[in-house]
Structures are given as structure tokens and as C-alpha cells.
CSV table of C-alpha atoms and ligand atoms in Angstrom, one decimal:
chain,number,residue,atom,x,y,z
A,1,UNK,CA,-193.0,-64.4,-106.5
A,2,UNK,CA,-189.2,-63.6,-105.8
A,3,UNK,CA,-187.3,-64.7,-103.0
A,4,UNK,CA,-185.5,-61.1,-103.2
A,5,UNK,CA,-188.3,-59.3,-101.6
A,6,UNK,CA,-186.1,-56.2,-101.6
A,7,UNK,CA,-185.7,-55.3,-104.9
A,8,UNK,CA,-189.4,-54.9,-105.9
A,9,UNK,CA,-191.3,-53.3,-103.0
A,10,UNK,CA,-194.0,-51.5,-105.3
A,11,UNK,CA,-194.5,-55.1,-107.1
A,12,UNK,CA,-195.3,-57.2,-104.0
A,13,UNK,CA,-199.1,-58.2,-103.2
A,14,UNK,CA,-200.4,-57.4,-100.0
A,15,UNK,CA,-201.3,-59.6,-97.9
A,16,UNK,CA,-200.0,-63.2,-99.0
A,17,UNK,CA,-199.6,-66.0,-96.3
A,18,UNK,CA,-195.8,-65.0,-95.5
A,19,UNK,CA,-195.3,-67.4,-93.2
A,20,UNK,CA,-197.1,-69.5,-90.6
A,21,UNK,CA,-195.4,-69.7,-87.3
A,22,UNK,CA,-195.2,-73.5,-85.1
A,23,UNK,CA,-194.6,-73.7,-81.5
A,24,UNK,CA,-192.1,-76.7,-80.9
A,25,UNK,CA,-190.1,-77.4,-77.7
A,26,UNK,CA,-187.0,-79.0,-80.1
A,27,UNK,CA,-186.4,-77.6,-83.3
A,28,UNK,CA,-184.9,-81.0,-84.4
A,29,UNK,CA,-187.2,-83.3,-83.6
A,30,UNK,CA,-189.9,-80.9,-84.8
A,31,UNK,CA,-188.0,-80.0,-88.2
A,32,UNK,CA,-187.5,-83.7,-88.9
A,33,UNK,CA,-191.3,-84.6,-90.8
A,34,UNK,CA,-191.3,-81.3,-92.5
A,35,UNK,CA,-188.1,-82.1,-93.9
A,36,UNK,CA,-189.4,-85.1,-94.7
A,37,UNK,CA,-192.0,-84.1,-96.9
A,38,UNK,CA,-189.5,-82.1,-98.8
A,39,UNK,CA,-189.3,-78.6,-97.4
A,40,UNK,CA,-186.0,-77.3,-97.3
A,41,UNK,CA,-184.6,-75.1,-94.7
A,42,UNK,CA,-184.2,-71.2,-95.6
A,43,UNK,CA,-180.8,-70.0,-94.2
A,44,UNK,CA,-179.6,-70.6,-90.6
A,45,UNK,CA,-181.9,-70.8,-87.8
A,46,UNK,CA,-181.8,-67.6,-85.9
A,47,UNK,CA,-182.6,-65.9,-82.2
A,48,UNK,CA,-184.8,-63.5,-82.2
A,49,UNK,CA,-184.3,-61.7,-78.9
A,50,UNK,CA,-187.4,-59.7,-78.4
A,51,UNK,CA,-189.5,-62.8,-78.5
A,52,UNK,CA,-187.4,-65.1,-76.7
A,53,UNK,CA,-187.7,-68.2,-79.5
A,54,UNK,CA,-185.1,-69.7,-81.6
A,55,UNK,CA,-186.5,-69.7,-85.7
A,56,UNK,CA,-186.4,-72.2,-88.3
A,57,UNK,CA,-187.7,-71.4,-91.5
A,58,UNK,CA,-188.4,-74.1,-93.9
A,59,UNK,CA,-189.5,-73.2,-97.7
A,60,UNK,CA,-193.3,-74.1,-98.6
A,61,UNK,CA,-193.9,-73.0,-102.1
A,62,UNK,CA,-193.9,-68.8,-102.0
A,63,UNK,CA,-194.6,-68.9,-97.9
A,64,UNK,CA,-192.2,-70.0,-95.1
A,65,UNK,CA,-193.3,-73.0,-92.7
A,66,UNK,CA,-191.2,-71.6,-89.3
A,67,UNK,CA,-190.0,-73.3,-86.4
A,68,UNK,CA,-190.5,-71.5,-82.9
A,69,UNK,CA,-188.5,-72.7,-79.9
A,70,UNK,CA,-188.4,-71.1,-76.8
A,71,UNK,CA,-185.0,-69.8,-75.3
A,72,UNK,CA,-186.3,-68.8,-72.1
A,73,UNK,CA,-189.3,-69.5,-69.8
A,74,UNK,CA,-190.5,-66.3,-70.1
A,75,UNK,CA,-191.1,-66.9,-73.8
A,76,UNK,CA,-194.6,-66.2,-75.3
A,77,UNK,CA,-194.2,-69.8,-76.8
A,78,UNK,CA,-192.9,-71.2,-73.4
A,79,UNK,CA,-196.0,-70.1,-72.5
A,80,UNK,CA,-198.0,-71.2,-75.2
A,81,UNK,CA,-196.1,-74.8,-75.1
A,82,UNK,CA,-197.3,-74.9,-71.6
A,83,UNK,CA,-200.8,-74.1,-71.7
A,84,UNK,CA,-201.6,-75.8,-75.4
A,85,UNK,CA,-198.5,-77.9,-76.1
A,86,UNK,CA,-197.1,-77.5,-79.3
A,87,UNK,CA,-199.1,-76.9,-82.8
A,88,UNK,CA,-200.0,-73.9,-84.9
A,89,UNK,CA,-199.3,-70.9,-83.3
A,90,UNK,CA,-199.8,-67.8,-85.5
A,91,UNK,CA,-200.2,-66.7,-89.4
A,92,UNK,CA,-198.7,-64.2,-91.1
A,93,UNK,CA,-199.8,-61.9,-93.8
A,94,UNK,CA,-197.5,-59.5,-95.4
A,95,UNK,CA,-198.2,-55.9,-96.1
A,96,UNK,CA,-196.2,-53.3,-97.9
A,97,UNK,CA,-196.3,-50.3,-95.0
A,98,UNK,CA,-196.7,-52.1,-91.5
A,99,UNK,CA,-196.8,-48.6,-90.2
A,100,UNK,CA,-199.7,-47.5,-92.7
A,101,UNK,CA,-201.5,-50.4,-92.1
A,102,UNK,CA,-201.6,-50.2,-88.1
A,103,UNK,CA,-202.9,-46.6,-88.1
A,104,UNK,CA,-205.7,-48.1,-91.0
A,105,UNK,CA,-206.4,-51.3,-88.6
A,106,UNK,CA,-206.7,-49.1,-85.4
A,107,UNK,CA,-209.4,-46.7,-87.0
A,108,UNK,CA,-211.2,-49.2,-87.9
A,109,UNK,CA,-211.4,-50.9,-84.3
A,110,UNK,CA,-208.5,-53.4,-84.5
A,111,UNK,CA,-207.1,-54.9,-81.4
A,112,UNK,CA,-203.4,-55.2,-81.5
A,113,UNK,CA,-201.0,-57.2,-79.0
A,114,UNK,CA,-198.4,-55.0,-80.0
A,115,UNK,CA,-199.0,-52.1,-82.1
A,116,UNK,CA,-195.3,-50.7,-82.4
A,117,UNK,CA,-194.0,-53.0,-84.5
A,118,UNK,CA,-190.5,-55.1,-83.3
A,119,UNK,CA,-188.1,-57.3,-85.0
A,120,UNK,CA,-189.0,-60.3,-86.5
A,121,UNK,CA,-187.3,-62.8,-88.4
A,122,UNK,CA,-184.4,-61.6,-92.0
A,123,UNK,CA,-184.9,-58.1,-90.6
A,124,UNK,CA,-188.2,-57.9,-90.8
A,125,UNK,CA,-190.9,-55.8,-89.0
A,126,UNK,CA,-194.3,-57.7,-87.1
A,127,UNK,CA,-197.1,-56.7,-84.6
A,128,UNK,CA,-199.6,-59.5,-84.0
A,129,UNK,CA,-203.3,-58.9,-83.5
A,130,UNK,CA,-204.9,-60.1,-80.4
A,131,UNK,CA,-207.1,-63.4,-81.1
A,132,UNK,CA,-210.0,-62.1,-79.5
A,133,UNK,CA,-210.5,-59.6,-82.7
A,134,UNK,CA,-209.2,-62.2,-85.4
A,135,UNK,CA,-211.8,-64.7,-84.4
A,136,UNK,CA,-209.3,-67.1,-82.1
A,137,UNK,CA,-206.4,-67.1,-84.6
A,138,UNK,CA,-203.4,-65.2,-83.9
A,139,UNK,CA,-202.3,-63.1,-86.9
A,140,UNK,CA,-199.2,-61.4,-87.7
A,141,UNK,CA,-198.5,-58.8,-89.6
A,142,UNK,CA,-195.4,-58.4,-91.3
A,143,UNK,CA,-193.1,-56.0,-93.4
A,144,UNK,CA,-189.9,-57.1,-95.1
A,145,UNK,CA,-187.1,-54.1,-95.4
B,1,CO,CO1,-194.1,-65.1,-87.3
């Protein structure tokens, strides 16, 4: 697998863990074990605005382990850190067409939390499947430009 996901679009698998996502209240203190162990950090943490959370992504073999810290308390994982303190919070499976995918997942009775997808993390594209269908876990589905 290549870091450069860009170059090869038509070579990448669908649907390999692509990251899984951590709810932490300090991206220090929670960064520090992970660290650690050995994982190093991938680029700068970053803001994603439409979710509220400040990233941190740390490099697990072909996958990302990433930090989320809320940035305001209206944040899904403000929320989250409130009712279920912090922990695992979502996995991510990438796909090749998010777009493709939604309109196959709706048809075949998939519940979405957001079905138009918005920004994620490196200029990426996610929607996240509600729980309720996935069996409890939330999933994320996500496209890299
Ligand atoms: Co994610």
C-alpha cells in the first residue's frame, strides 16, 4: 500500500481499515502511549471545522490511529466524551466512489447519519452510518481525492 493514495485510484482495494477514529479530551496526554508504542505522527494535527474536533493522526502499519478532540461543546465528540468518556469512537473503511457507494448502501436499506458526504481529514470525503444499522459500531466511510 502507498502512502500516495492519489496517484493510483484504480489500484486501491476497497474497503481497508483506513483509519479508526479515538475520542480524547487532550490530544497530548492522549497521543502520549501511542507514541510510546512507536506510532509516529502523520503531518500536523488539523481542525476540521464541520465536525468541530481537532485531528491527530498517528501511522499504524497501512491504517491511521487518529486523535479526536473537541473544539467546541457542540462537538459530536463533546458529546460523545460526555456521555461515554473517551475510547473508540468510529472505524473507517475506504471506498473508491463515496458517491457510488451511498446510492448502492441506500438501495439496499442502509441507514446513514449523513448521507452527503463532508470534509474529513487530508481532503478527504466521509459520511458515517448510524450504529443502529452497523450493529452498535459507528462506521465511516471514506474517499481520498
Ligand atoms: Co474518521
Amino acid at each position: 500500500m502507498t502512502t500516495n493514495l492519489g496517484d493510483r485510484p484504480a489500484a486501491l482495494a476497497q474497503f481497508p481499515v483506513d483509519h479508526i477514529g479515538i475520542a480524547v479530551a487532550d490530544l497530548d496526554a492522549a497521543s502520549e502511549p501511542y507514541e510510546l508504542i512507536g506510532l509516529a505522527r502523520v503531518g500536523a494535527d488539523e481542525a476540521i471545522a464541520s465536525q468541530h474536533v481537532r485531528v491527530r493522526a498517528l501511522q499504524a502499519g497501512d491504517s491511521l490511529v487518529e486523535l479526536l478532540e473537541p473544539t467546541a461543546p457542540d462537538s459530536p465528540i463533546a458529546k460523545f466524551l460526555e456521555k461515554r468518556g473517551a475510547g473508540l469512537h468510529h472505524v473507517a473503511l475506504r471506498v473508491r466512489d463515496l458517491r457510488a457507494e451511498i446510492i448502492r448502501l441506500e438501495a439496499l436499506g442502509a441507514r446513514f447519519i449523513n448521507a452527503e458526504p463532508r470534509a474529513g481529514r487530508a481532503g478527504t470525503q466521509v459520511v458515517f452510518l448510524h450504529p443502529k444499522w452497523t450493529g452498535g459500531v459507528l462506521v465511516e466511510l471514506v474517499e481520498h481525492s
